[in-house]
């Protein structure tokens, strides 16, 4: 679990890169590079207020994967107030 002050979603990752998605720490935030198709899915999930999971890593990496989960919560007391 990583806490971040901000998150940047970059929808310019090429399918030919060999990655499903890439995440990296940038200063005190998180940058997630995703494909155009994943960005469209993310936008729709945000509009619909639905949870969304982005699987990061190489396409052929097998079971070794990282995930970026976007989750809607009911109780704001458990979220970061910064």
Short mmCIF file of N, CA and C in Angstrom, two decimals:
data_model
loop_
_atom_site.label_atom_id
_atom_site.label_comp_id
_atom_site.label_asym_id
_atom_site.label_seq_id
_atom_site.Cartn_x
_atom_site.Cartn_y
_atom_site.Cartn_z
N UNK A 1 0.86 -1.17 0.00
CA UNK A 1 0.00 0.00 0.00
C UNK A 1 0.90 1.22 0.00
N UNK A 2 0.60 2.16 -0.90
CA UNK A 2 1.38 3.39 -1.00
C UNK A 2 0.47 4.58 -0.82
N UNK A 3 0.81 5.48 0.08
CA UNK A 3 0.08 6.73 0.23
C UNK A 3 0.71 7.77 -0.66
N UNK A 4 -0.12 8.62 -1.25
CA UNK A 4 0.40 9.63 -2.16
C UNK A 4 -0.37 10.93 -2.00
N UNK A 5 0.30 12.05 -2.25
CA UNK A 5 -0.37 13.35 -2.21
C UNK A 5 -1.18 13.61 -3.47
N UNK A 6 -0.77 12.99 -4.56
CA UNK A 6 -1.50 13.15 -5.82
C UNK A 6 -1.29 11.92 -6.69
N UNK A 7 -2.17 11.76 -7.67
CA UNK A 7 -2.06 10.67 -8.64
C UNK A 7 -2.22 11.27 -10.03
N UNK A 8 -1.34 10.87 -10.95
CA UNK A 8 -1.42 11.29 -12.34
C UNK A 8 -1.68 10.04 -13.18
N UNK A 9 -2.73 10.09 -13.99
CA UNK A 9 -3.01 9.00 -14.92
C UNK A 9 -2.64 9.49 -16.31
N UNK A 10 -1.68 8.81 -16.93
CA UNK A 10 -1.19 9.16 -18.26
C UNK A 10 -1.68 8.10 -19.23
N UNK A 11 -2.53 8.49 -20.17
CA UNK A 11 -3.14 7.53 -21.09
C UNK A 11 -2.41 7.37 -22.40
N UNK A 12 -1.10 7.60 -22.42
CA UNK A 12 -0.35 7.54 -23.67
C UNK A 12 0.53 6.29 -23.81
N UNK A 13 0.36 5.30 -22.93
CA UNK A 13 1.17 4.08 -23.02
C UNK A 13 0.75 3.28 -24.26
N UNK A 14 1.69 2.94 -25.08
CA UNK A 14 1.42 2.18 -26.31
C UNK A 14 1.25 0.71 -25.99
N UNK A 15 0.32 0.08 -26.65
CA UNK A 15 0.09 -1.36 -26.48
C UNK A 15 1.34 -2.15 -26.85
N UNK A 16 2.11 -1.65 -27.82
CA UNK A 16 3.32 -2.33 -28.28
C UNK A 16 4.48 -2.24 -27.29
N UNK A 17 4.32 -1.52 -26.19
CA UNK A 17 5.41 -1.37 -25.21
C UNK A 17 5.69 -2.66 -24.46
N UNK A 18 4.74 -3.59 -24.46
CA UNK A 18 4.92 -4.84 -23.72
C UNK A 18 4.45 -4.76 -22.29
N UNK A 19 3.89 -3.62 -21.89
CA UNK A 19 3.40 -3.43 -20.53
C UNK A 19 1.87 -3.34 -20.53
N UNK A 20 1.27 -3.89 -19.50
CA UNK A 20 -0.16 -3.70 -19.27
C UNK A 20 -0.40 -2.26 -18.80
N UNK A 21 0.43 -1.82 -17.85
CA UNK A 21 0.45 -0.47 -17.32
C UNK A 21 1.74 -0.35 -16.50
N UNK A 22 2.14 0.88 -16.21
CA UNK A 22 3.34 1.11 -15.42
C UNK A 22 3.02 2.12 -14.32
N UNK A 23 3.48 1.85 -13.12
CA UNK A 23 3.30 2.80 -12.02
C UNK A 23 4.67 3.18 -11.48
N UNK A 24 4.80 4.44 -11.08
CA UNK A 24 6.06 4.89 -10.51
C UNK A 24 5.82 6.04 -9.54
N UNK A 25 6.69 6.13 -8.55
CA UNK A 25 6.63 7.21 -7.57
C UNK A 25 7.27 8.44 -8.20
N UNK A 26 6.55 9.56 -8.15
CA UNK A 26 7.05 10.83 -8.68
C UNK A 26 6.93 11.84 -7.55
N UNK A 27 8.07 12.31 -7.04
CA UNK A 27 8.11 13.19 -5.88
C UNK A 27 7.28 12.58 -4.75
N UNK A 28 6.18 13.21 -4.33
CA UNK A 28 5.36 12.62 -3.26
C UNK A 28 4.02 12.12 -3.80
N UNK A 29 4.01 11.77 -5.08
CA UNK A 29 2.78 11.27 -5.72
C UNK A 29 3.04 9.99 -6.50
N UNK A 30 2.03 9.59 -7.24
CA UNK A 30 2.08 8.37 -8.03
C UNK A 30 1.69 8.68 -9.47
N UNK A 31 2.50 8.22 -10.42
CA UNK A 31 2.15 8.35 -11.83
C UNK A 31 1.85 6.95 -12.36
N UNK A 32 0.70 6.82 -13.02
CA UNK A 32 0.28 5.55 -13.59
C UNK A 32 0.14 5.74 -15.10
N UNK A 33 0.98 5.04 -15.86
CA UNK A 33 0.92 5.10 -17.32
C UNK A 33 0.05 3.95 -17.80
N UNK A 34 -1.01 4.28 -18.54
CA UNK A 34 -1.96 3.28 -18.98
C UNK A 34 -2.25 3.47 -20.48
N UNK A 35 -2.84 2.44 -21.08
CA UNK A 35 -3.20 2.52 -22.49
C UNK A 35 -4.47 3.36 -22.65
N UNK A 36 -4.74 3.73 -23.88
CA UNK A 36 -5.93 4.51 -24.19
C UNK A 36 -7.20 3.75 -23.78
N UNK A 37 -7.20 2.45 -24.03
CA UNK A 37 -8.37 1.63 -23.69
C UNK A 37 -8.61 1.59 -22.18
N UNK A 38 -7.53 1.46 -21.42
CA UNK A 38 -7.66 1.45 -19.96
C UNK A 38 -8.13 2.81 -19.47
N UNK A 39 -7.65 3.90 -20.09
CA UNK A 39 -8.08 5.24 -19.71
C UNK A 39 -9.58 5.42 -19.95
N UNK A 40 -10.08 4.89 -21.04
CA UNK A 40 -11.51 4.97 -21.32
C UNK A 40 -12.31 4.22 -20.24
N UNK A 41 -11.82 3.04 -19.85
CA UNK A 41 -12.46 2.27 -18.79
C UNK A 41 -12.43 3.00 -17.45
N UNK A 42 -11.29 3.64 -17.15
CA UNK A 42 -11.15 4.40 -15.91
C UNK A 42 -12.12 5.58 -15.89
N UNK A 43 -12.19 6.31 -16.97
CA UNK A 43 -13.11 7.45 -17.04
C UNK A 43 -14.55 7.02 -16.81
N UNK A 44 -14.94 5.91 -17.43
CA UNK A 44 -16.31 5.43 -17.27
C UNK A 44 -16.56 5.01 -15.83
N UNK A 45 -15.59 4.33 -15.22
CA UNK A 45 -15.74 3.92 -13.82
C UNK A 45 -15.87 5.13 -12.90
N UNK A 46 -15.12 6.18 -13.16
CA UNK A 46 -15.22 7.40 -12.34
C UNK A 46 -16.59 8.05 -12.52
N UNK A 47 -17.08 8.10 -13.76
CA UNK A 47 -18.41 8.66 -13.99
C UNK A 47 -19.49 7.87 -13.26
N UNK A 48 -19.34 6.54 -13.26
CA UNK A 48 -20.32 5.66 -12.64
C UNK A 48 -20.09 5.45 -11.15
N UNK A 49 -19.02 6.07 -10.62
CA UNK A 49 -18.62 5.91 -9.22
C UNK A 49 -18.45 4.44 -8.86
N UNK A 50 -17.71 3.72 -9.70
CA UNK A 50 -17.42 2.31 -9.48
C UNK A 50 -15.93 2.13 -9.19
N UNK A 51 -15.60 1.10 -8.39
CA UNK A 51 -14.20 0.77 -8.16
C UNK A 51 -13.56 0.33 -9.47
N UNK A 52 -12.24 0.51 -9.56
CA UNK A 52 -11.53 0.16 -10.79
C UNK A 52 -10.14 -0.34 -10.42
N UNK A 53 -9.69 -1.39 -11.08
CA UNK A 53 -8.36 -1.95 -10.83
C UNK A 53 -7.53 -1.85 -12.10
N UNK A 54 -6.32 -1.33 -11.94
CA UNK A 54 -5.35 -1.26 -13.04
C UNK A 54 -4.24 -2.25 -12.72
N UNK A 55 -4.03 -3.20 -13.61
CA UNK A 55 -2.97 -4.19 -13.44
C UNK A 55 -1.72 -3.67 -14.11
N UNK A 56 -0.63 -3.56 -13.35
CA UNK A 56 0.63 -3.03 -13.87
C UNK A 56 1.63 -4.17 -14.05
N UNK A 57 2.56 -3.97 -14.96
CA UNK A 57 3.62 -4.94 -15.19
C UNK A 57 3.68 -5.35 -16.64
N UNK A 58 4.66 -6.19 -16.94
CA UNK A 58 4.82 -6.68 -18.30
C UNK A 58 3.72 -7.66 -18.65
N UNK A 59 3.35 -7.69 -19.92
CA UNK A 59 2.30 -8.58 -20.39
C UNK A 59 2.66 -10.03 -20.11
N UNK A 60 3.92 -10.41 -20.29
CA UNK A 60 4.35 -11.80 -20.15
C UNK A 60 5.03 -12.10 -18.81
N UNK A 61 4.72 -11.31 -17.76
CA UNK A 61 5.40 -11.47 -16.47
C UNK A 61 4.83 -12.60 -15.62
N UNK A 62 3.77 -13.24 -16.05
CA UNK A 62 3.20 -14.34 -15.27
C UNK A 62 2.43 -13.82 -14.07
N UNK A 63 2.72 -14.40 -12.89
CA UNK A 63 1.96 -14.04 -11.69
C UNK A 63 2.47 -12.79 -10.99
N UNK A 64 3.62 -12.25 -11.38
CA UNK A 64 4.19 -11.09 -10.71
C UNK A 64 3.52 -9.83 -11.27
N UNK A 65 2.59 -9.28 -10.50
CA UNK A 65 1.84 -8.11 -10.94
C UNK A 65 1.72 -7.12 -9.79
N UNK A 66 1.60 -5.85 -10.15
CA UNK A 66 1.26 -4.80 -9.20
C UNK A 66 -0.12 -4.30 -9.60
N UNK A 67 -0.85 -3.77 -8.63
CA UNK A 67 -2.19 -3.27 -8.91
C UNK A 67 -2.34 -1.86 -8.37
N UNK A 68 -3.04 -1.04 -9.11
CA UNK A 68 -3.48 0.27 -8.63
C UNK A 68 -5.00 0.17 -8.53
N UNK A 69 -5.51 0.24 -7.31
CA UNK A 69 -6.95 0.11 -7.07
C UNK A 69 -7.53 1.49 -6.77
N UNK A 70 -8.55 1.86 -7.49
CA UNK A 70 -9.30 3.09 -7.22
C UNK A 70 -10.59 2.63 -6.56
N UNK A 71 -10.79 3.03 -5.31
CA UNK A 71 -11.93 2.55 -4.53
C UNK A 71 -12.75 3.71 -4.00
N UNK A 72 -14.04 3.60 -4.14
CA UNK A 72 -14.98 4.56 -3.56
C UNK A 72 -15.27 4.08 -2.14
N UNK A 73 -15.27 5.01 -1.19
CA UNK A 73 -15.52 4.64 0.20
C UNK A 73 -16.74 5.38 0.74
N UNK A 74 -17.41 4.76 1.70
CA UNK A 74 -18.57 5.37 2.34
C UNK A 74 -18.15 6.23 3.53
N UNK A 75 -17.17 5.74 4.29
CA UNK A 75 -16.75 6.40 5.51
C UNK A 75 -15.48 7.19 5.24
N UNK A 76 -15.58 8.51 5.18
CA UNK A 76 -14.42 9.35 4.87
C UNK A 76 -13.42 9.44 6.01
N UNK A 77 -13.79 9.00 7.22
CA UNK A 77 -12.88 9.06 8.35
C UNK A 77 -11.68 8.16 8.16
N UNK A 78 -11.80 7.14 7.32
CA UNK A 78 -10.70 6.19 7.11
C UNK A 78 -9.79 6.61 5.96
N UNK A 79 -10.06 7.73 5.33
CA UNK A 79 -9.24 8.18 4.20
C UNK A 79 -8.23 9.21 4.65
N UNK A 80 -7.26 9.47 3.80
CA UNK A 80 -6.23 10.44 4.07
C UNK A 80 -6.83 11.84 4.02
N UNK A 81 -6.71 12.59 5.12
CA UNK A 81 -7.29 13.93 5.17
C UNK A 81 -6.33 15.00 4.71
N UNK A 82 -5.16 14.62 4.17
CA UNK A 82 -4.19 15.59 3.70
C UNK A 82 -4.48 15.99 2.31
#
